[in-house]
Amino acid sequence: MFSYLRERFTSHLRERSRRRARLVSKDGRCNIEFGNVEQSRFVFLIDIWTTILDLRWRYKMTIFISAFLGSWFLFGLLWYVVAYIHKDLPEFNPSINHTPCVENINGLTSAFLFSLETQVTIGYGFRCVTEQCATAIFLLIFQSILGVIINSFMCGAILAKISRSKNRAKTITFSKNAVISKRGGKLCLLIRVANLRKSLLIGSHIYGKLLKTTITPEGETIILDQVNIEFVVDAGNENLFFISPLTIYHIIDKNSPFFHMAAETLLQQDFELVVFLDGTVEATSATCQVRTSYIPEEVLWGYRFAPIVSKTKEGKYRVDFQNFSKTVAVETPHCAFCLYNEKEAKTKEKKGYDNPGFVLSEVNETSDTKM
């Protein structure tokens, strides 16, 4: 029992260490931290719109609620000051013929309620501005304009946050693992991607980046060195008809960074394969990017994906997502180098050369034996 728990704890720590080393999570979030940034944080306030959109919902709602409450309370104080200067408050014992700047403001609480009613245009009719004070009229106009600006900013930010293409990316899913097997006589790395909505992504383009640590001939160590990985489908990698799940593949040829890897050494490699899918959302015409990543433990050598699309008797096409990430073991060369050497050997065996000077002479065998 103790050995079992120790093994589970060790595997858990290994998994956590692996997650820390991943730059891009499976759901596309980037695990990177910026330190010692020389620019002041004031530059983020200059582009306040993008800053507000990038905030989490809890921070965004906190800012908006604080902005509303703060503006109501601030203008409530100003209305109270106006009433105090004009001596409209009950403690001044105004005369019967006294006309206040604002009717029925008796203290700070009633001033706050009038500020709230004014900014959100409730209009109960109990408290109202009179013609007595030009200051009150100016303050009413200023608060109304500022209230419209705050409301517009809040509604626009919430609408933009809800309609961001990042949410559309959540309905695009990649297979849990990548597989390496033969496809069309070539060794390929295959990944399956699916669109969970019936609306299409227009002008879709898919590509990949292999992140690894490299050492240059000059001795410089480059962490997160990026190598382009070209992914294609049978119709190419541009303008994908993304109505059903697609299996994209990368051909492991002599120009591929996977060419010198083998089934036995794959888990010993230190890399991260990041896959990107760019497209335009059909409903909103907004650009969208979906990304995921694969580490060596998530690349299965000698497997292919199980079939996922079938045709029913009624003539409809059915997609079974139960087999979306399911893999099947297939016979696969243990390295790309061996596959290409095998092809070259077979090609040389098929080649023949005629020698006109060659003459076949028959030799008569004799059975004479001397004792």
CSV table of C-alpha atoms in Angstrom, one decimal:
chain,number,residue,atom,x,y,z
A,1,MET,CA,0.0,0.0,0.0
A,2,PHE,CA,2.8,2.4,0.9
A,3,SER,CA,4.7,1.7,-2.3
A,4,TYR,CA,1.5,2.3,-4.3
A,5,LEU,CA,0.9,5.6,-2.7
A,6,ARG,CA,4.5,6.6,-3.2
A,7,GLU,CA,4.2,5.7,-6.9
A,8,ARG,CA,1.1,7.8,-7.2
A,9,PHE,CA,2.7,10.7,-5.4
A,10,THR,CA,5.8,10.5,-7.6
A,11,SER,CA,3.7,10.4,-10.8
A,12,HIS,CA,1.6,13.3,-9.6
A,13,LEU,CA,4.8,15.4,-9.0
A,14,ARG,CA,6.1,14.4,-12.4
A,15,GLU,CA,2.8,15.5,-14.0
A,16,ARG,CA,2.9,18.8,-12.1
A,17,SER,CA,6.5,19.4,-13.3
A,18,ARG,CA,5.4,18.6,-16.8
A,19,ARG,CA,2.6,21.1,-16.6
A,20,ARG,CA,4.9,23.8,-15.4
A,21,ALA,CA,7.2,23.2,-18.3
A,22,ARG,CA,4.4,23.6,-20.9
A,23,LEU,CA,4.3,27.0,-22.6
A,24,VAL,CA,0.8,26.6,-24.0
A,25,SER,CA,-1.9,24.6,-22.1
A,26,LYS,CA,-4.3,22.2,-23.8
A,27,ASP,CA,-7.0,24.8,-23.9
A,28,GLY,CA,-4.7,27.4,-25.5
A,29,ARG,CA,-3.7,29.6,-22.5
A,30,CYS,CA,-0.1,30.8,-22.5
A,31,ASN,CA,2.0,30.0,-19.4
A,32,ILE,CA,4.5,32.9,-19.5
A,33,GLU,CA,5.4,35.6,-17.0
A,34,PHE,CA,7.0,39.0,-17.7
A,35,GLY,CA,9.5,40.4,-15.2
A,36,ASN,CA,11.4,43.6,-14.8
A,37,VAL,CA,9.3,45.5,-17.4
A,38,GLU,CA,10.8,49.0,-17.6
A,39,GLN,CA,7.7,50.7,-18.9
A,40,SER,CA,5.3,52.0,-16.3
A,41,ARG,CA,1.9,50.4,-15.8
A,42,PHE,CA,0.5,53.8,-16.8
A,43,VAL,CA,0.9,52.7,-20.4
A,44,PHE,CA,-1.9,50.1,-19.8
A,45,LEU,CA,-4.2,52.9,-18.7
A,46,ILE,CA,-3.6,54.8,-22.0
A,47,ASP,CA,-5.2,51.8,-23.8
A,48,ILE,CA,-8.0,51.5,-21.2
A,49,TRP,CA,-10.4,49.8,-23.6
A,50,THR,CA,-8.1,46.8,-24.3
A,51,THR,CA,-7.2,46.7,-20.6
A,52,ILE,CA,-10.8,46.5,-19.5
A,53,LEU,CA,-11.5,43.8,-22.1
A,54,ASP,CA,-8.6,41.7,-21.0
A,55,LEU,CA,-9.7,41.8,-17.4
A,56,ARG,CA,-11.4,38.8,-15.8
A,57,TRP,CA,-15.2,39.1,-15.2
A,58,ARG,CA,-14.8,39.5,-11.4
A,59,TYR,CA,-12.4,42.5,-11.8
A,60,LYS,CA,-14.5,44.0,-14.6
A,61,MET,CA,-17.7,43.9,-12.6
A,62,THR,CA,-15.9,45.2,-9.5
A,63,ILE,CA,-14.7,48.2,-11.6
A,64,PHE,CA,-18.1,48.9,-13.0
A,65,ILE,CA,-20.0,48.6,-9.7
A,66,SER,CA,-17.4,50.9,-8.1
A,67,ALA,CA,-17.7,53.4,-10.9
A,68,PHE,CA,-21.5,53.6,-10.5
A,69,LEU,CA,-21.5,53.7,-6.8
A,70,GLY,CA,-18.7,56.2,-6.7
A,71,SER,CA,-20.4,58.5,-9.2
A,72,TRP,CA,-23.7,58.3,-7.4
A,73,PHE,CA,-22.0,59.1,-4.0
A,74,LEU,CA,-19.8,61.9,-5.5
A,75,PHE,CA,-22.7,63.7,-7.1
A,76,GLY,CA,-24.8,63.1,-3.9
A,77,LEU,CA,-22.2,65.0,-2.0
A,78,LEU,CA,-22.3,67.8,-4.6
A,79,TRP,CA,-26.1,68.0,-4.4
A,80,TYR,CA,-25.8,68.1,-0.6
A,81,VAL,CA,-23.3,71.0,-0.9
A,82,VAL,CA,-25.6,72.9,-3.2
A,83,ALA,CA,-28.5,72.5,-0.8
A,84,TYR,CA,-26.2,73.4,2.1
A,85,ILE,CA,-24.9,76.6,0.4
A,86,HIS,CA,-28.4,77.6,-0.6
A,87,LYS,CA,-29.6,76.9,2.9
A,88,ASP,CA,-32.3,74.4,1.8
A,89,LEU,CA,-31.7,72.0,4.6
A,90,PRO,CA,-34.1,71.7,7.5
A,91,GLU,CA,-31.5,72.8,10.1
A,92,PHE,CA,-31.5,76.2,8.5
A,93,ASN,CA,-35.2,76.6,9.2
A,94,PRO,CA,-36.1,78.0,5.7
A,95,SER,CA,-39.2,80.2,5.5
A,96,ILE,CA,-42.4,79.1,3.9
A,97,ASN,CA,-41.8,81.3,0.8
A,98,HIS,CA,-38.2,79.8,0.4
A,99,THR,CA,-37.7,78.1,-3.0
A,100,PRO,CA,-35.0,75.4,-2.7
A,101,CYS,CA,-32.6,74.5,-5.5
A,102,VAL,CA,-33.8,70.9,-5.3
A,103,GLU,CA,-37.1,69.9,-3.8
A,104,ASN,CA,-37.2,67.5,-0.8
A,105,ILE,CA,-33.5,67.2,-0.1
A,106,ASN,CA,-33.4,66.9,3.7
A,107,GLY,CA,-29.9,65.4,4.2
A,108,LEU,CA,-27.1,63.4,2.8
A,109,THR,CA,-29.3,60.3,2.2
A,110,SER,CA,-31.9,62.1,0.2
A,111,ALA,CA,-29.1,63.8,-1.8
A,112,PHE,CA,-27.7,60.4,-2.6
A,113,LEU,CA,-31.1,59.1,-3.7
A,114,PHE,CA,-31.6,62.2,-5.9
A,115,SER,CA,-28.2,61.6,-7.5
A,116,LEU,CA,-29.2,57.9,-8.1
A,117,GLU,CA,-32.6,58.9,-9.6
A,118,THR,CA,-31.0,61.5,-11.8
A,119,GLN,CA,-28.2,59.4,-13.3
A,120,VAL,CA,-30.2,56.3,-14.0
A,121,THR,CA,-33.3,58.4,-15.1
A,122,ILE,CA,-35.7,56.8,-12.7
A,123,GLY,CA,-37.8,60.0,-12.3
A,124,TYR,CA,-40.0,59.3,-9.3
A,125,GLY,CA,-41.2,62.9,-9.4
A,126,PHE,CA,-40.8,63.5,-5.6
A,127,ARG,CA,-37.4,65.3,-5.9
A,128,CYS,CA,-36.7,67.7,-8.7
A,129,VAL,CA,-34.6,70.7,-9.7
A,130,THR,CA,-36.2,74.1,-9.6
A,131,GLU,CA,-35.4,77.3,-11.5
A,132,GLN,CA,-33.9,78.9,-8.5
A,133,CYS,CA,-30.2,77.9,-9.0
A,134,ALA,CA,-28.2,77.9,-12.1
A,135,THR,CA,-25.6,75.8,-10.3
A,136,ALA,CA,-28.1,73.0,-9.8
A,137,ILE,CA,-29.1,73.1,-13.5
A,138,PHE,CA,-25.5,72.9,-14.6
A,139,LEU,CA,-24.8,70.1,-12.2
A,140,LEU,CA,-27.9,68.2,-13.5
A,141,ILE,CA,-26.7,68.5,-17.1
A,142,PHE,CA,-23.1,67.4,-16.2
A,143,GLN,CA,-24.3,64.4,-14.2
A,144,SER,CA,-26.7,63.3,-17.0
A,145,ILE,CA,-23.9,63.5,-19.6
A,146,LEU,CA,-21.4,61.6,-17.4
A,147,GLY,CA,-24.1,58.9,-16.6
A,148,VAL,CA,-24.6,58.3,-20.3
A,149,ILE,CA,-20.9,57.9,-20.9
A,150,ILE,CA,-20.5,55.4,-18.0
A,151,ASN,CA,-23.5,53.5,-19.2
A,152,SER,CA,-22.3,53.4,-22.8
A,153,PHE,CA,-18.8,52.3,-21.8
A,154,MET,CA,-20.2,49.6,-19.5
A,155,CYS,CA,-22.6,48.2,-22.1
A,156,GLY,CA,-20.0,48.3,-24.9
A,157,ALA,CA,-17.4,46.5,-22.8
A,158,ILE,CA,-19.8,43.8,-21.7
A,159,LEU,CA,-21.0,43.3,-25.2
A,160,ALA,CA,-17.5,43.2,-26.6
A,161,LYS,CA,-16.4,40.8,-23.8
A,162,ILE,CA,-19.3,38.4,-24.5
A,163,SER,CA,-18.9,38.5,-28.3
A,164,ARG,CA,-15.1,38.1,-28.4
A,165,SER,CA,-13.8,35.4,-30.7
A,166,LYS,CA,-12.0,33.8,-27.8
A,167,ASN,CA,-15.4,32.3,-26.8
A,168,ARG,CA,-15.9,30.9,-30.3
A,169,ALA,CA,-12.5,29.2,-30.0
A,170,LYS,CA,-13.9,27.1,-27.1
A,171,THR,CA,-16.1,25.2,-29.6
A,172,ILE,CA,-13.0,24.1,-31.7
A,173,THR,CA,-11.4,21.1,-30.1
A,174,PHE,CA,-8.2,19.1,-30.9
A,175,SER,CA,-7.5,15.5,-30.2
A,176,LYS,CA,-6.0,14.7,-26.8
A,177,ASN,CA,-3.0,13.0,-28.5
A,178,ALA,CA,-1.1,13.3,-31.7
A,179,VAL,CA,-0.1,10.1,-33.5
A,180,ILE,CA,2.7,9.0,-35.9
A,181,SER,CA,2.0,6.4,-38.5
A,182,LYS,CA,2.2,5.9,-42.3
A,183,ARG,CA,-0.2,7.8,-44.5
A,184,GLY,CA,0.0,7.6,-48.3
A,185,GLY,CA,3.3,5.7,-48.0
A,186,LYS,CA,4.9,8.4,-46.0
A,187,LEU,CA,5.6,8.7,-42.2
A,188,CYS,CA,3.3,11.4,-40.9
A,189,LEU,CA,2.4,13.1,-37.6
A,190,LEU,CA,-1.4,13.3,-37.4
A,191,ILE,CA,-3.7,15.5,-35.3
A,192,ARG,CA,-7.5,15.5,-35.4
A,193,VAL,CA,-9.5,18.8,-35.1
A,194,ALA,CA,-13.2,19.3,-35.0
A,195,ASN,CA,-15.7,22.2,-35.1
A,196,LEU,CA,-18.5,21.6,-32.6
A,197,ARG,CA,-20.8,24.2,-34.2
A,198,LYS,CA,-22.5,23.9,-37.6
A,199,SER,CA,-21.5,27.4,-38.5
A,200,LEU,CA,-18.2,27.4,-40.4
A,201,LEU,CA,-14.9,29.1,-39.9
A,202,ILE,CA,-14.2,31.0,-43.1
A,203,GLY,CA,-10.7,31.1,-44.6
A,204,SER,CA,-9.3,28.7,-42.0
A,205,HIS,CA,-5.5,28.2,-42.0
A,206,ILE,CA,-3.6,25.7,-39.8
A,207,TYR,CA,0.1,25.6,-38.9
A,208,GLY,CA,2.4,24.6,-36.1
A,209,LYS,CA,5.5,25.7,-34.1
A,210,LEU,CA,7.9,23.3,-32.5
A,211,LEU,CA,9.4,24.8,-29.4
A,212,LYS,CA,12.6,23.4,-28.1
A,213,THR,CA,16.0,24.4,-26.6
A,214,THR,CA,18.8,24.6,-29.1
A,215,ILE,CA,22.5,25.4,-28.9
A,216,THR,CA,23.9,27.4,-31.8
A,217,PRO,CA,27.3,26.7,-33.3
A,218,GLU,CA,28.6,29.8,-31.5
A,219,GLY,CA,27.6,28.2,-28.2
A,220,GLU,CA,24.5,30.3,-27.5
A,221,THR,CA,21.6,28.5,-25.8
A,222,ILE,CA,18.2,29.5,-27.2
A,223,ILE,CA,15.3,28.6,-25.0
A,224,LEU,CA,11.9,28.2,-26.8
A,225,ASP,CA,13.5,28.2,-30.2
A,226,GLN,CA,10.7,28.1,-32.8
A,227,VAL,CA,10.7,25.8,-35.8
A,228,ASN,CA,7.9,26.0,-38.4
A,229,ILE,CA,5.8,22.8,-38.8
A,230,GLU,CA,3.7,22.6,-41.9
A,231,PHE,CA,0.4,20.8,-41.5
A,232,VAL,CA,-1.8,19.9,-44.5
A,233,VAL,CA,-4.9,18.0,-45.3
A,234,ASP,CA,-5.7,16.3,-48.5
A,235,ALA,CA,-6.9,19.6,-50.0
A,236,GLY,CA,-4.1,21.7,-48.6
A,237,ASN,CA,-3.9,23.9,-45.5
A,238,GLU,CA,-5.7,27.0,-46.8
A,239,ASN,CA,-9.4,27.6,-46.8
A,240,LEU,CA,-10.4,24.4,-45.0
A,241,PHE,CA,-14.0,23.2,-45.5
A,242,PHE,CA,-14.4,22.8,-41.8
A,243,ILE,CA,-17.9,21.2,-41.6
A,244,SER,CA,-16.7,17.9,-40.2
A,245,PRO,CA,-13.7,16.8,-38.1
A,246,LEU,CA,-10.5,16.9,-40.1
A,247,THR,CA,-7.3,14.9,-39.7
A,248,ILE,CA,-4.3,17.2,-40.4
A,249,TYR,CA,-0.9,15.7,-40.9
A,250,HIS,CA,2.7,16.7,-41.1
A,251,ILE,CA,5.0,14.8,-43.4
A,252,ILE,CA,8.1,13.6,-41.6
A,253,ASP,CA,10.7,14.0,-44.4
A,254,LYS,CA,14.4,15.0,-44.3
A,255,ASN,CA,13.4,18.6,-43.7
A,256,SER,CA,11.2,17.8,-40.7
A,257,PRO,CA,12.6,18.2,-37.1
A,258,PHE,CA,11.0,14.8,-36.4
A,259,PHE,CA,13.2,13.0,-39.0
A,260,HIS,CA,15.9,12.1,-36.5
A,261,MET,CA,13.5,10.9,-33.8
A,262,ALA,CA,12.5,7.3,-33.3
A,263,ALA,CA,9.9,5.4,-31.4
A,264,GLU,CA,12.5,4.4,-28.8
A,265,THR,CA,13.9,8.0,-28.3
A,266,LEU,CA,10.7,10.0,-28.6
A,267,LEU,CA,10.0,10.2,-24.9
A,268,GLN,CA,13.6,11.3,-24.3
A,269,GLN,CA,13.1,14.4,-26.4
A,270,ASP,CA,12.5,17.8,-25.0
A,271,PHE,CA,10.0,19.7,-27.2
A,272,GLU,CA,6.5,21.2,-27.3
A,273,LEU,CA,4.4,21.2,-30.4
A,274,VAL,CA,2.0,24.1,-30.6
A,275,VAL,CA,-0.7,23.9,-33.2
A,276,PHE,CA,-2.6,27.0,-34.4
A,277,LEU,CA,-5.9,27.3,-36.3
A,278,ASP,CA,-6.8,30.8,-37.6
A,279,GLY,CA,-10.1,31.6,-39.2
A,280,THR,CA,-13.0,34.1,-39.4
A,281,VAL,CA,-16.2,33.5,-37.5
A,282,GLU,CA,-19.1,33.2,-40.0
A,283,ALA,CA,-21.6,34.9,-37.7
A,284,THR,CA,-19.6,37.9,-36.6
A,285,SER,CA,-16.8,38.2,-39.2
A,286,ALA,CA,-14.3,38.4,-36.3
A,287,THR,CA,-11.0,36.7,-36.6
A,288,CYS,CA,-10.5,33.7,-34.3
A,289,GLN,CA,-7.4,31.8,-33.3
A,290,VAL,CA,-7.4,28.4,-31.6
A,291,ARG,CA,-4.3,26.8,-30.2
A,292,THR,CA,-3.2,23.7,-28.3
A,293,SER,CA,0.1,21.9,-27.6
A,294,TYR,CA,1.5,18.5,-27.4
A,295,ILE,CA,4.5,17.3,-25.4
A,296,PRO,CA,6.5,14.0,-26.1
A,297,GLU,CA,4.3,12.0,-23.7
A,298,GLU,CA,1.2,13.0,-25.8
A,299,VAL,CA,2.6,11.9,-29.1
A,300,LEU,CA,1.9,8.2,-29.8
A,301,TRP,CA,4.2,6.4,-32.2
A,302,GLY,CA,2.6,3.6,-34.2
A,303,TYR,CA,-1.0,4.6,-33.9
A,304,ARG,CA,-3.8,6.1,-36.1
A,305,PHE,CA,-7.1,7.6,-35.3
A,306,ALA,CA,-10.3,5.5,-35.3
A,307,PRO,CA,-12.9,6.3,-38.0
A,308,ILE,CA,-15.4,9.0,-36.8
A,309,VAL,CA,-17.6,9.8,-39.8
A,310,SER,CA,-20.2,7.3,-41.1
A,311,LYS,CA,-23.2,7.4,-43.4
A,312,THR,CA,-26.7,6.3,-42.2
A,313,LYS,CA,-29.3,4.4,-44.1
A,314,GLU,CA,-31.3,7.7,-44.5
A,315,GLY,CA,-28.3,9.2,-46.4
A,316,LYS,CA,-27.2,11.5,-43.6
A,317,TYR,CA,-23.6,11.8,-42.4
A,318,ARG,CA,-23.1,11.1,-38.7
A,319,VAL,CA,-20.1,12.1,-36.6
A,320,ASP,CA,-19.4,10.0,-33.6
A,321,PHE,CA,-17.4,12.0,-31.1
A,322,GLN,CA,-16.9,9.0,-28.9
A,323,ASN,CA,-14.1,8.0,-31.3
A,324,PHE,CA,-12.7,11.5,-31.6
A,325,SER,CA,-9.5,10.9,-29.6
A,326,LYS,CA,-9.6,7.1,-29.9
A,327,THR,CA,-6.4,5.6,-31.4
A,328,VAL,CA,-5.7,2.2,-33.0
A,329,ALA,CA,-2.3,0.5,-33.1
A,330,VAL,CA,-0.9,0.0,-36.6
A,331,GLU,CA,2.3,-1.3,-38.1
A,332,THR,CA,4.7,1.6,-38.3
A,333,PRO,CA,8.5,1.9,-39.0
A,334,HIS,CA,10.2,2.8,-35.8
A,335,CYS,CA,12.0,5.8,-37.4
A,336,ALA,CA,11.6,7.9,-40.6
A,337,PHE,CA,15.2,7.2,-41.6
A,338,CYS,CA,14.5,3.4,-41.7
A,339,LEU,CA,11.4,4.0,-43.8
A,340,TYR,CA,13.3,6.0,-46.4
A,341,ASN,CA,16.2,3.5,-46.5
A,342,GLU,CA,13.8,0.7,-47.0
A,343,LYS,CA,12.2,2.6,-50.0
A,344,GLU,CA,15.7,3.2,-51.5
A,345,ALA,CA,16.6,-0.4,-51.1
A,346,LYS,CA,13.4,-1.6,-52.8
A,347,THR,CA,14.0,0.9,-55.6
A,348,LYS,CA,17.5,-0.4,-56.2
A,349,GLU,CA,16.3,-4.0,-56.3
A,350,LYS,CA,13.9,-3.1,-59.2
A,351,LYS,CA,16.6,-1.6,-61.3
A,352,GLY,CA,18.4,-3.9,-63.8
A,353,TYR,CA,21.3,-3.3,-66.2
A,354,ASP,CA,21.9,-5.2,-69.6
A,355,ASN,CA,25.5,-6.2,-70.4
A,356,PRO,CA,25.9,-6.9,-74.1
A,357,GLY,CA,29.3,-8.5,-73.6
A,358,PHE,CA,28.0,-11.1,-71.2
A,359,VAL,CA,27.8,-14.7,-72.8
A,360,LEU,CA,26.1,-17.5,-71.0
A,361,SER,CA,28.2,-20.7,-71.5
A,362,GLU,CA,26.9,-24.1,-70.5
A,363,VAL,CA,29.2,-26.3,-68.5
A,364,ASN,CA,28.8,-30.1,-68.8
A,365,GLU,CA,29.1,-31.8,-65.5
A,366,THR,CA,30.9,-35.2,-65.5
A,367,SER,CA,30.4,-37.9,-63.0
A,368,ASP,CA,33.9,-39.4,-63.4
A,369,THR,CA,35.5,-40.2,-60.1
A,370,LYS,CA,38.9,-41.5,-59.5
A,371,MET,CA,39.4,-43.9,-56.6
